[in-house]
Amino acid sequence: MVTDVGVREISYIQAFNEALTDEMRRDPTVMVMGEDVAGAGGREGFEDAWGGVMRLTKGLYPEFGPSRVRDTPISEAGFIGAGVGAAATGLRPVVELMYVGFYGVCADQITNNAAKMHYMFGGKVKIPLTIFAGTGAGTNSAAQHSETLYSLFVHFPGLKCVAPSDPYTAKGLLIASIRDDDPVIVFNNRQLMGLRPEGHVPEESYEIPIGEARIVREGSDVTLIGVGYTTHVCRQAAADLEAEGYSAEVLDLLSLSPMDEDAIVSSVQKTRKVVIVDEDYPRCSMAGDISALVAEQAFDYLDAPPRRVTPPHTSVPYSRPLEALYVPNKDDVVAAAHEVME
Amino acid sequence: MSATKLDDKTLLWMYRTMLTIRRFEEQARREADAGKLRGMHSAVGQEAVPTGVCVHLRDGDYIFGTHRSHHHCIAKGLDIKLMMAELLGKATGTNKGKGGTMHIADIEKGMLGANGIVGSNIPVATGAALRAQVQGTDLVSVVFFGDGAANQGVLHESMNLAGIWKLPIIFVCENNRYAQSTPFEYAVAGESVADRAAGYDMPGIAVNGMSVLDVYEVAGEAVRRARAGDGPTLIEAMTYRYMGHFGADNPLMYRTEDEEDEFKARDCNRQLKGYLMENAIATEAELDAMDEEVLEEVAEATRFANDSPFPDPSELTTDVYVSYR
């Protein structure tokens, strides 16, 4: 897949933006909408004033114009629902739900329409809709603007869910999501957007297949499973463990639904110990789901019970010292790895 | 300016409240610029709206805010020391540091919370009005929201409920012309929020939100109607946010300096100051002395906030439930 010789390092935001731009050039049915995705509502002299709250859609309006790049009123139920209808009738809308906590305003459209129409209508309608949403704590934004909420969406059959963990996966997963005929939720962690770019991102278009995890670091003593931002945390922890003489394997989940069960099970069968690191609320979570999977399918291989590292069962605090205790960090992961390795 | 006859004490209370909002917001901006908090939504320019509304309220009435609610809190009488401490995430804050700038609440003062989800508070405020009606009180509920929230379905559902049940609620749309960067002329079909009241059997009144006396008059009638059991009112106060949406953004990315100047020329604080002087209610020296007092109060609040401790780590998991067993 990679043809370049040099390393092309770009930010998460640039990689995501590049994927959107490429797909809009390739396919005239791809359109983008959301709050301030261009900004200023097309006001003359101020076109593309904003480019989305995370600047993920910057530059699309000048290139593709007001028909395919639409600022919306703050009406999530309306415009996410309109995305479902446009998708059902021939477009491939890519819609921004600014922060995932805003899902509540439009949950009906996502879970009762987008997720179910294909099934209810006997497979006769496709909903090739992509929704992307900002997630994650660590930005002093308090309880309503810092959530992760993977499991709410994963819970619903019919929705696909992906969580990129770096610029390379942001580009490849977004392209795959737009081309997918099912509705896909793309979770963009805000802390990942602030990190220094690392790793090669090919200039050409590529897909990362939905449903496949990847091993970002081979190891033999323990498997660390990360989802989105926590993959970054697992990588840091693996480096610390290496300095202590342990060999940690890091599995980057990438696809939450469908989930790559084989990759998880085979890694755990190899290392015989697993630490699952998830930033979402701990109850009924990806971490719990993966833990159950490992217990059911790899029990005989395990040297220790699966260990989950998550925030406590509480809303996200505003105060920075409390917030620092909330998000799983590398020290938490190293400590958990020590526990399972005894 | 309105010709409403107001007593001097009320006028001076309103001026002091608006000054306090202005000076608090300016200091909060400095605290944010120093890196002590992020993403703060400032209400400079919008002082007249909550001041002209809350002056009619009394103990037991509830107000509900938005992501941009420092001015609502101050107009309803919250302690700025506790507010500033909350902004800095301190244990002494209104919310013990757990909520921050977007979620300030003080139940005893009748502020049932700022809310970060656009439009989310509107039905909750409707519920407070329901309680006031069910219990046979003459208390009222006031919900502030922006022109952005005018396009959320939940506003329409709530106005319909309030309309059919004649609930004692005042829906106050602070139309500051921008939802983030999106102009209301673009986002609001028909370019009037007030006109939407017609569909829900309540008066819908657009008012100059840069004039506290105009807001005072319109809000006074709305509160009287609500207390008398005559039902809800929708007020659209035409105002202007001087700063960017959350501080780090430059509003000149999406609007002109000429437009900003046009509104700043009608600054609500300066207008009221002029009115007080013209009508010999206070001299300029007296009003400037009041400003000095307010500045000192804000400085004291800032010292209090900075000197306060952060919450104990154990607070991370308290308040999740009232009782968990």
XYZ file of C-alpha atoms in Angstrom:
667
model
C 0.000 0.000 0.000
C 2.762 2.417 0.905
C 4.687 3.522 -2.130
C 6.450 6.624 -0.876
C 10.023 6.351 0.180
C 10.087 9.298 2.601
C 7.910 9.603 5.682
C 4.960 11.978 5.286
C 3.883 13.195 8.697
C 0.664 15.185 8.866
C -1.705 15.934 11.716
C -4.855 14.002 12.515
C -6.891 16.991 11.382
C -5.044 17.219 8.072
C -5.390 13.484 7.470
C -9.117 13.556 8.158
C -9.563 16.619 5.973
C -7.568 14.995 3.180
C -9.829 11.942 3.244
C -12.940 14.108 2.996
C -11.487 16.157 0.161
C -10.400 13.062 -1.777
C -13.785 11.395 -1.415
C -15.686 14.523 -2.456
C -13.499 14.797 -5.553
C -13.958 11.141 -6.376
C -17.680 10.837 -5.790
C -20.171 13.647 -6.498
C -22.737 12.024 -4.195
C -20.577 12.720 -1.139
C -21.716 15.824 0.732
C -20.862 17.320 4.117
C -23.086 19.052 6.625
C -23.055 20.152 10.222
C -22.764 23.162 12.471
C -20.210 25.657 11.130
C -18.626 23.078 8.791
C -17.933 26.047 6.538
C -18.924 28.866 8.863
C -20.722 32.183 8.524
C -23.546 30.485 6.599
C -22.015 31.377 3.252
C -21.892 35.111 4.021
C -20.098 36.925 1.202
C -16.501 37.712 2.003
C -16.502 35.268 4.937
C -16.821 31.948 3.140
C -15.144 29.067 4.981
C -14.755 31.295 8.054
C -14.710 28.378 10.463
C -14.262 24.954 8.864
C -15.849 23.020 11.708
C -15.206 23.266 15.417
C -12.151 20.978 15.076
C -11.266 22.469 11.634
C -11.823 19.040 10.079
C -13.870 20.462 7.185
C -11.762 23.539 6.438
C -11.399 24.282 2.741
C -14.273 22.113 1.529
C -16.689 24.983 0.952
C -14.427 26.940 -1.446
C -13.756 23.832 -3.509
C -17.165 22.157 -3.519
C -19.598 25.005 -2.951
C -22.786 25.606 -0.997
C -24.779 22.722 -2.424
C -22.466 19.979 -1.161
C -21.041 21.713 1.929
C -23.805 22.978 4.166
C -23.740 24.855 7.427
C -26.732 23.718 9.429
C -28.733 25.417 12.146
C -28.238 23.881 15.594
C -30.863 21.246 14.871
C -29.204 17.871 15.315
C -32.389 15.832 15.068
C -33.225 17.661 11.861
C -29.936 17.476 10.047
C -28.877 13.995 11.191
C -32.335 12.780 10.183
C -31.957 14.583 6.859
C -28.668 12.753 6.451
C -30.533 9.462 6.836
C -33.090 10.471 4.206
C -30.483 11.753 1.777
C -28.502 8.545 2.228
C -31.571 6.379 1.650
C -32.239 8.150 -1.628
C -28.841 8.269 -3.245
C -26.310 10.517 -1.533
C -23.393 9.631 0.727
C -23.731 12.304 3.391
C -20.946 12.880 5.886
C -22.429 14.650 8.875
C -20.679 16.185 11.842
C -22.158 15.714 15.284
C -19.893 18.194 17.038
C -19.453 16.365 20.343
C -20.680 12.849 20.894
C -22.596 13.959 24.000
C -24.963 15.811 21.681
C -26.174 12.404 20.419
C -29.064 12.746 22.861
C -30.658 15.442 20.765
C -30.785 13.200 17.700
C -30.669 9.673 19.147
C -33.982 8.717 17.559
C -32.668 9.410 14.067
C -29.504 7.408 14.646
C -30.863 4.395 16.482
C -34.412 4.062 15.167
C -33.851 5.143 11.579
C -30.228 4.928 10.460
C -29.531 1.683 12.316
C -32.774 -0.142 11.527
C -34.075 0.862 8.109
C -32.009 -1.654 6.158
C -33.187 -4.505 8.366
C -36.826 -3.445 8.834
C -37.297 -2.909 5.122
C -36.038 -6.380 4.312
C -32.652 -5.249 3.076
C -34.167 -3.077 0.370
C -32.782 0.278 1.532
C -29.168 1.207 2.142
C -28.086 4.025 4.453
C -24.547 4.989 3.386
C -24.307 7.711 6.009
C -21.163 8.674 7.899
C -21.468 10.538 11.189
C -18.321 11.835 12.850
C -18.222 13.077 16.410
C -15.651 14.526 18.809
C -14.953 12.465 21.926
C -12.832 12.364 25.004
C -11.908 14.112 28.216
C -8.714 15.949 29.072
C -9.634 19.353 27.695
C -11.248 21.029 30.741
C -14.646 20.873 29.050
C -16.764 19.278 31.831
C -19.388 16.560 31.804
C -21.340 17.254 28.617
C -18.442 17.920 26.233
C -15.984 15.208 27.280
C -17.738 11.900 26.809
C -16.709 8.882 24.773
C -19.931 6.813 24.574
C -18.726 4.061 22.234
C -20.929 1.461 23.778
C -24.174 3.369 23.209
C -23.702 3.087 19.466
C -22.043 -0.332 19.404
C -25.102 -1.617 21.234
C -27.270 -1.092 18.148
C -27.132 -3.706 15.400
C -26.950 -1.963 12.048
C -24.490 0.759 13.063
C -20.811 0.357 12.288
C -18.406 2.131 14.629
C -14.755 3.025 14.159
C -12.236 4.848 16.335
C -9.040 6.009 14.591
C -5.981 6.239 16.795
C -3.614 8.380 14.714
C -3.481 10.336 11.426
C -2.882 7.219 9.314
C -5.938 5.413 10.629
C -8.033 8.600 10.576
C -7.591 8.892 6.825
C -8.004 5.229 5.964
C -10.967 4.599 8.228
C -12.822 7.702 7.100
C -12.432 6.750 3.450
C -13.660 3.244 4.211
C -16.581 4.656 6.180
C -17.701 6.967 3.391
C -17.542 4.132 0.858
C -19.357 1.711 3.147
C -23.052 1.128 2.393
C -23.989 0.991 6.073
C -24.213 3.898 8.505
C -20.854 4.380 10.223
C -20.027 6.407 13.319
C -16.457 7.748 13.373
C -15.212 8.719 16.835
C -12.529 11.422 16.766
C -10.739 11.846 20.055
C -9.873 15.479 20.681
C -6.596 14.773 22.446
C -5.366 12.851 19.393
C -5.898 15.989 17.330
C -3.490 17.884 19.536
C -0.645 15.376 19.350
C 2.474 15.893 17.286
C 2.110 13.997 14.007
C 3.900 10.686 14.018
C 4.026 7.989 11.397
C 3.651 7.935 7.660
C 0.424 8.969 5.938
C 0.380 8.149 2.227
C -0.711 10.941 -0.062
C -2.823 8.631 -2.191
C -6.200 7.305 -1.231
C -6.386 4.104 0.822
C -8.937 2.270 2.940
C -8.433 0.621 6.268
C -10.983 -2.187 6.223
C -13.761 -1.802 8.753
C -13.824 -4.800 11.063
C -10.077 -5.295 11.336
C -7.868 -4.529 14.316
C -4.134 -4.036 13.917
C -1.133 -4.918 16.006
C 0.893 -1.737 16.408
C 3.597 -3.378 18.472
C 4.474 -7.060 18.729
C 5.109 -8.536 22.132
C 4.990 -11.760 24.072
C 4.390 -11.059 27.784
C 1.072 -9.214 27.820
C -1.511 -7.858 25.364
C -2.540 -4.228 25.828
C -5.740 -3.407 23.944
C -6.394 0.239 23.094
C -9.353 2.005 21.502
C -8.722 5.376 19.851
C -6.813 7.606 22.251
C -6.058 4.759 24.640
C -4.002 3.057 21.923
C -1.676 6.029 22.279
C -1.651 5.422 26.057
C -0.928 1.709 25.518
C 2.009 2.553 23.268
C 3.478 4.769 25.970
C 2.946 2.045 28.569
C 4.540 -0.570 26.319
C 7.653 1.598 26.008
C 7.868 1.895 29.793
C 7.381 -1.850 30.206
C 10.108 -2.527 27.672
C 12.487 -0.448 29.754
C 11.627 -2.764 32.637
C 12.331 -5.819 30.498
C 8.765 -6.801 29.584
C 7.539 -7.379 26.068
C 4.060 -5.902 25.615
C 1.953 -6.397 22.515
C -0.334 -3.466 21.629
C -3.551 -4.208 19.787
C -5.304 -1.181 18.297
C -8.983 -2.101 18.041
C -9.897 0.492 15.341
C -13.269 -1.119 14.576
C -15.660 -1.345 17.471
C -18.504 -2.767 15.439
C -17.972 -5.125 13.821
C -15.148 -6.093 16.157
C -12.126 -8.176 15.154
C -12.629 -11.008 17.639
C -10.033 -13.247 15.986
C -7.270 -10.687 16.369
C -8.063 -10.252 20.061
C -8.278 -13.941 20.812
C -5.134 -14.884 18.924
C -3.080 -12.165 20.601
C -4.283 -13.248 24.025
C -3.606 -16.877 23.214
C -0.034 -15.854 22.505
C 0.648 -13.603 25.504
C -1.779 -15.290 27.957
C -2.440 -11.967 29.710
C -4.569 -9.015 28.705
C -5.146 -5.426 29.809
C -7.991 -3.574 28.088
C -7.769 0.215 28.175
C -10.945 2.156 27.418
C -11.785 5.808 28.075
C -15.551 5.215 28.013
C -17.703 4.790 31.121
C -16.835 1.366 32.578
C -20.279 -0.235 32.856
C -21.592 -2.043 29.732
C -18.512 -0.874 27.840
C -16.167 -2.034 25.087
C -13.774 -3.015 27.874
C -16.430 -5.202 29.477
C -17.392 -6.693 26.135
C -13.801 -7.564 25.228
C -13.224 -8.972 28.684
C -16.217 -11.266 28.244
C -15.006 -12.329 24.813
C -11.588 -13.245 26.189
C -13.116 -15.104 29.129
C -15.383 -17.109 26.839
C -12.983 -17.849 24.001
C -9.519 -17.882 25.527
C -10.115 -18.902 29.129
C -7.849 -21.932 28.966
C -4.966 -19.838 27.733
C -5.146 -17.174 30.435
C -2.554 -16.962 33.202
C -4.574 -14.235 34.936
C -8.089 -12.798 34.691
C -8.555 -10.076 32.059
C -7.913 -6.653 33.529
C -9.805 -3.492 32.523
C -8.401 0.025 32.883
C -11.148 2.619 32.614
C -12.294 5.803 34.288
C -14.326 5.325 37.452
C -18.118 5.078 37.158
C -18.689 8.826 37.304
C -19.375 11.780 35.037
C -16.398 13.745 33.742
C -15.276 16.423 36.217
C -14.364 19.973 35.181
C -11.627 20.698 37.683
C -8.301 19.822 36.113
C -6.761 17.836 38.980
C -9.887 15.650 39.085
C -9.962 15.297 35.308
C -6.335 14.139 35.354
C -7.402 11.299 37.647
C -10.289 10.446 35.355
C -8.615 9.619 32.029
C -6.591 6.365 32.002
C -2.881 7.132 31.713
C 0.224 5.082 31.027
C 1.015 4.580 34.701
C -2.420 3.031 35.246
C -1.743 0.690 32.334
C 1.747 -0.252 33.539
C 0.361 -0.990 36.999
C -2.388 -3.164 35.538
C 0.144 -5.002 33.375
C 2.250 -5.706 36.460
C -0.825 -7.114 38.166
C -1.652 -9.597 35.426
C 2.010 -10.567 35.029
C 2.362 -10.879 38.832
C -35.000 54.707 25.636
C -38.226 53.777 27.268
C -40.283 56.272 29.217
C -41.097 53.749 31.935
C -41.115 55.292 35.390
C -38.654 53.412 37.501
C -37.504 54.217 40.999
C -33.896 55.283 41.481
C -33.025 52.291 43.614
C -34.054 49.843 40.897
C -32.219 51.795 38.222
C -29.038 51.877 40.261
C -29.358 48.164 41.032
C -29.575 47.474 37.325
C -26.551 49.627 36.575
C -24.491 47.994 39.271
C -25.530 44.522 38.064
C -24.557 45.333 34.487
C -21.235 46.755 35.622
C -20.588 43.655 37.698
C -21.275 41.428 34.700
C -18.971 43.486 32.485
C -16.115 43.579 34.972
C -16.510 39.917 35.926
C -16.422 38.852 32.287
C -13.370 40.972 31.581
C -11.522 39.447 34.523
C -12.671 35.918 33.650
C -11.230 36.480 30.175
C -7.894 37.414 31.755
C -7.964 34.273 33.893
C -8.667 32.203 30.777
C -5.904 33.937 28.829
C -3.552 33.051 31.691
C -4.394 29.390 31.019
C -6.437 28.759 34.156
C -9.478 27.592 32.208
C -10.334 26.838 28.606
C -13.199 27.458 26.246
C -15.027 30.155 28.182
C -18.073 31.799 26.605
C -18.186 35.489 27.411
C -21.380 37.561 27.542
C -19.905 41.051 27.267
C -22.440 43.156 25.356
C -25.440 41.155 26.551
C -25.645 42.548 30.102
C -29.012 44.258 29.606
C -30.987 41.112 28.841
C -30.791 39.102 32.083
C -30.629 42.313 34.113
C -33.885 43.647 32.666
C -35.527 40.270 33.209
C -34.197 39.202 36.605
C -35.008 42.542 38.224
C -38.632 41.333 38.163
C -37.872 38.023 39.844
C -37.952 37.096 43.499
C -36.885 34.275 45.766
C -38.421 31.018 44.607
C -38.471 31.924 40.925
C -36.095 29.858 38.844
C -33.922 30.775 35.904
C -32.161 28.442 33.479
C -29.106 29.263 31.388
C -26.968 28.227 28.473
C -23.292 27.577 27.792
C -22.941 31.383 28.034
C -24.460 32.118 31.426
C -22.193 34.129 33.682
C -24.441 37.159 33.130
C -27.591 35.208 33.998
C -25.991 34.051 37.239
C -24.916 37.532 38.278
C -28.303 39.047 37.430
C -29.963 36.406 39.618
C -27.734 37.329 42.511
C -25.117 34.586 42.640
C -21.956 35.300 44.621
C -19.182 36.210 42.175
C -16.552 34.803 44.543
C -18.097 31.355 44.250
C -18.559 31.806 40.514
C -14.929 32.750 39.925
C -13.809 29.819 42.066
C -15.948 27.532 39.929
C -14.355 28.889 36.769
C -10.953 27.948 38.171
C -12.166 24.471 39.148
C -11.808 25.078 42.879
C -13.435 23.227 45.759
C -15.046 26.464 46.941
C -16.886 27.014 43.649
C -20.646 27.017 43.226
C -20.449 23.421 41.960
C -17.426 22.318 44.009
C -15.342 22.588 40.833
C -17.206 19.794 39.117
C -19.198 21.801 36.606
C -17.106 24.791 35.591
C -17.936 27.764 33.453
C -20.625 26.036 31.374
C -22.572 24.508 34.259
C -22.766 27.016 37.106
C -25.759 26.325 39.334
C -27.004 27.660 42.657
C -30.323 26.195 43.690
C -30.784 28.460 46.692
C -30.408 31.509 44.486
C -32.830 30.096 41.939
C -30.270 29.375 39.236
C -30.983 25.834 38.116
C -27.978 25.565 35.945
C -26.105 26.620 32.899
C -26.181 23.895 30.270
C -23.757 22.984 27.511
C -26.277 21.316 25.224
C -27.987 23.886 23.027
C -31.698 24.047 23.857
C -31.447 21.314 26.462
C -32.596 23.462 29.366
C -35.819 24.659 27.743
C -38.035 21.701 28.710
C -36.452 21.580 32.162
C -37.487 25.183 32.705
C -40.930 24.226 31.469
C -40.971 21.610 34.203
C -40.167 24.185 36.864
C -43.137 26.206 35.617
C -45.270 23.074 35.791
C -44.280 22.595 39.413
C -45.150 26.236 40.181
C -48.576 25.738 38.636
C -49.313 22.324 40.185
C -48.477 23.612 43.656
C -50.662 26.667 43.187
C -47.872 29.214 43.622
C -47.451 32.454 41.702
C -43.799 31.662 41.032
C -42.394 31.842 37.535
C -39.704 30.144 35.518
C -37.422 31.917 33.046
C -35.319 30.186 30.430
C -32.606 32.005 28.513
C -31.453 30.584 25.195
C -29.750 31.853 22.071
C -30.806 32.301 18.476
C -29.050 28.980 17.794
C -31.368 27.133 20.172
C -34.367 28.652 18.417
C -33.871 25.958 15.786
C -33.885 23.023 18.166
C -37.045 20.959 18.101
C -37.215 20.868 21.875
C -37.982 24.616 22.003
C -41.057 24.021 19.902
C -42.206 21.065 21.971
C -41.731 23.064 25.156
C -43.544 26.135 23.844
C -46.419 23.937 22.806
C -46.623 22.368 26.273
C -46.466 25.770 27.918
C -49.113 27.027 25.474
C -51.649 24.253 26.079
C -51.161 24.273 29.856
C -50.756 28.044 30.248
C -47.583 27.555 32.247
C -45.928 30.444 34.104
C -42.780 30.580 32.010
C -40.946 33.258 30.066
C -38.937 32.054 27.084
C -36.146 34.603 26.597
C -34.252 34.291 23.341
C -31.050 36.296 23.511
C -30.549 36.837 19.835
C -26.882 37.821 19.682
C -26.965 37.204 15.925
C -24.511 34.303 15.800
C -24.588 30.601 16.581
C -20.827 30.152 16.763
C -20.109 31.711 13.373
C -23.464 31.067 11.733
C -25.525 34.250 11.284
C -29.120 34.068 12.440
C -30.342 35.469 9.112
C -28.971 32.289 7.557
C -30.165 29.835 10.181
C -33.562 31.181 11.257
C -36.205 30.867 8.555
C -38.300 34.028 8.443
C -35.576 35.861 10.390
C -37.739 36.211 13.484
C -37.831 34.022 16.556
C -40.573 36.132 18.163
C -42.982 35.410 15.301
C -42.843 31.719 16.123
C -44.880 32.340 19.279
C -47.985 32.750 17.146
C -48.091 29.007 16.602
C -48.136 28.296 20.333
C -50.830 30.619 21.628
C -48.577 33.084 23.399
C -47.356 36.627 22.797
C -44.053 36.878 20.936
C -42.279 40.175 21.428
C -39.063 41.389 19.843
C -37.286 43.964 21.971
C -34.127 46.035 21.761
C -31.792 43.967 23.917
C -29.220 46.741 24.031
C -31.599 48.811 26.151
C -32.174 47.535 29.658
C -35.188 49.833 30.031
C -36.865 48.309 27.006
C -36.124 44.801 28.275
C -37.400 45.843 31.713
C -40.739 46.906 30.302
C -41.361 43.861 28.138
C -40.163 41.404 30.778
C -42.268 43.109 33.440
C -45.420 42.469 31.459
C -44.398 38.865 30.754
C -43.697 38.156 34.432
C -46.999 39.801 35.445
C -48.880 37.607 32.962
C -47.149 34.479 34.223
C -47.799 35.253 37.896
C -51.448 36.001 37.131
C -51.924 32.618 35.479
C -52.278 34.092 31.995
C -49.605 31.844 30.537
C -46.247 32.020 28.813
C -44.518 34.703 26.763
C -41.715 34.502 24.221
C -39.308 37.451 24.237
C -36.681 37.882 21.549
C -34.087 40.346 22.813
C -31.933 41.634 19.963
C -28.441 41.863 21.394
C -24.793 41.368 20.455
C -21.869 39.338 21.701
C -18.784 41.510 21.628
C -16.252 38.696 21.941
C -15.869 35.490 19.973
C -17.963 32.389 20.614
C -15.581 30.854 23.139
C -12.719 33.280 23.409
C -10.048 31.733 21.240
C -11.918 32.547 18.049
C -11.650 35.875 16.293
C -15.156 37.075 15.390
C -13.801 39.095 12.491
C -13.473 35.755 10.708
C -17.229 35.918 10.141
C -18.387 39.517 10.668
C -17.202 43.031 9.911
C -15.685 45.611 12.190
C -18.347 48.069 10.993
C -21.062 45.763 12.297
C -19.287 45.433 15.642
C -18.909 49.197 15.903
C -22.572 49.706 15.123
C -23.588 47.614 18.120
C -20.857 48.849 20.435
C -22.082 52.385 19.722
C -25.330 51.294 21.395
C -23.556 49.683 24.349
C -26.150 48.889 27.018
C -24.012 49.924 29.962
C -23.068 53.246 28.465
C -26.674 53.955 27.487
C -27.896 53.381 31.015
C -25.113 55.484 32.463
C -26.148 58.347 30.192
C -29.777 57.939 31.221
C -28.898 58.048 34.919
C -26.863 61.211 34.453
C -29.352 62.981 32.179
C -32.143 62.354 34.636
C -30.021 63.482 37.564
C -30.333 60.119 39.271
C -26.579 59.986 39.780
C -23.568 62.067 38.857
C -20.776 60.750 36.705
C -18.471 60.815 39.716
C -20.895 58.667 41.691
C -21.225 56.163 38.861
C -17.465 56.006 38.400
C -17.080 55.406 42.111
C -19.564 52.548 41.784
C -17.406 51.126 39.002
C -14.377 51.287 41.299
C -16.298 49.384 43.973
C -17.321 46.751 41.473
C -13.755 46.392 40.254
C -12.640 45.836 43.832
C -15.352 43.195 44.338
C -14.197 41.394 41.210
C -10.578 41.634 42.355
C -11.595 40.180 45.718
C -13.458 37.347 43.993
C -10.409 36.648 41.866
C -8.120 36.541 44.908
C -10.562 34.240 46.676
C -10.704 31.921 43.667
C -6.962 31.789 43.163
C -6.303 31.204 46.871
C -8.883 28.415 47.135
C -7.821 24.754 47.058
C -8.595 22.314 44.285
C -11.092 19.576 45.178
C -9.815 16.583 47.104
C -9.176 13.600 44.797
C -11.918 11.700 46.625
C -14.429 14.144 45.111
C -14.000 12.413 41.745
C -16.587 9.808 42.657
C -18.857 11.706 45.029
C -22.232 13.088 43.900
C -22.704 10.423 41.239
C -25.780 9.294 43.152
C -27.584 10.731 46.147
C -27.491 7.272 47.607
C -25.940 4.214 45.973
C -26.758 0.928 47.641
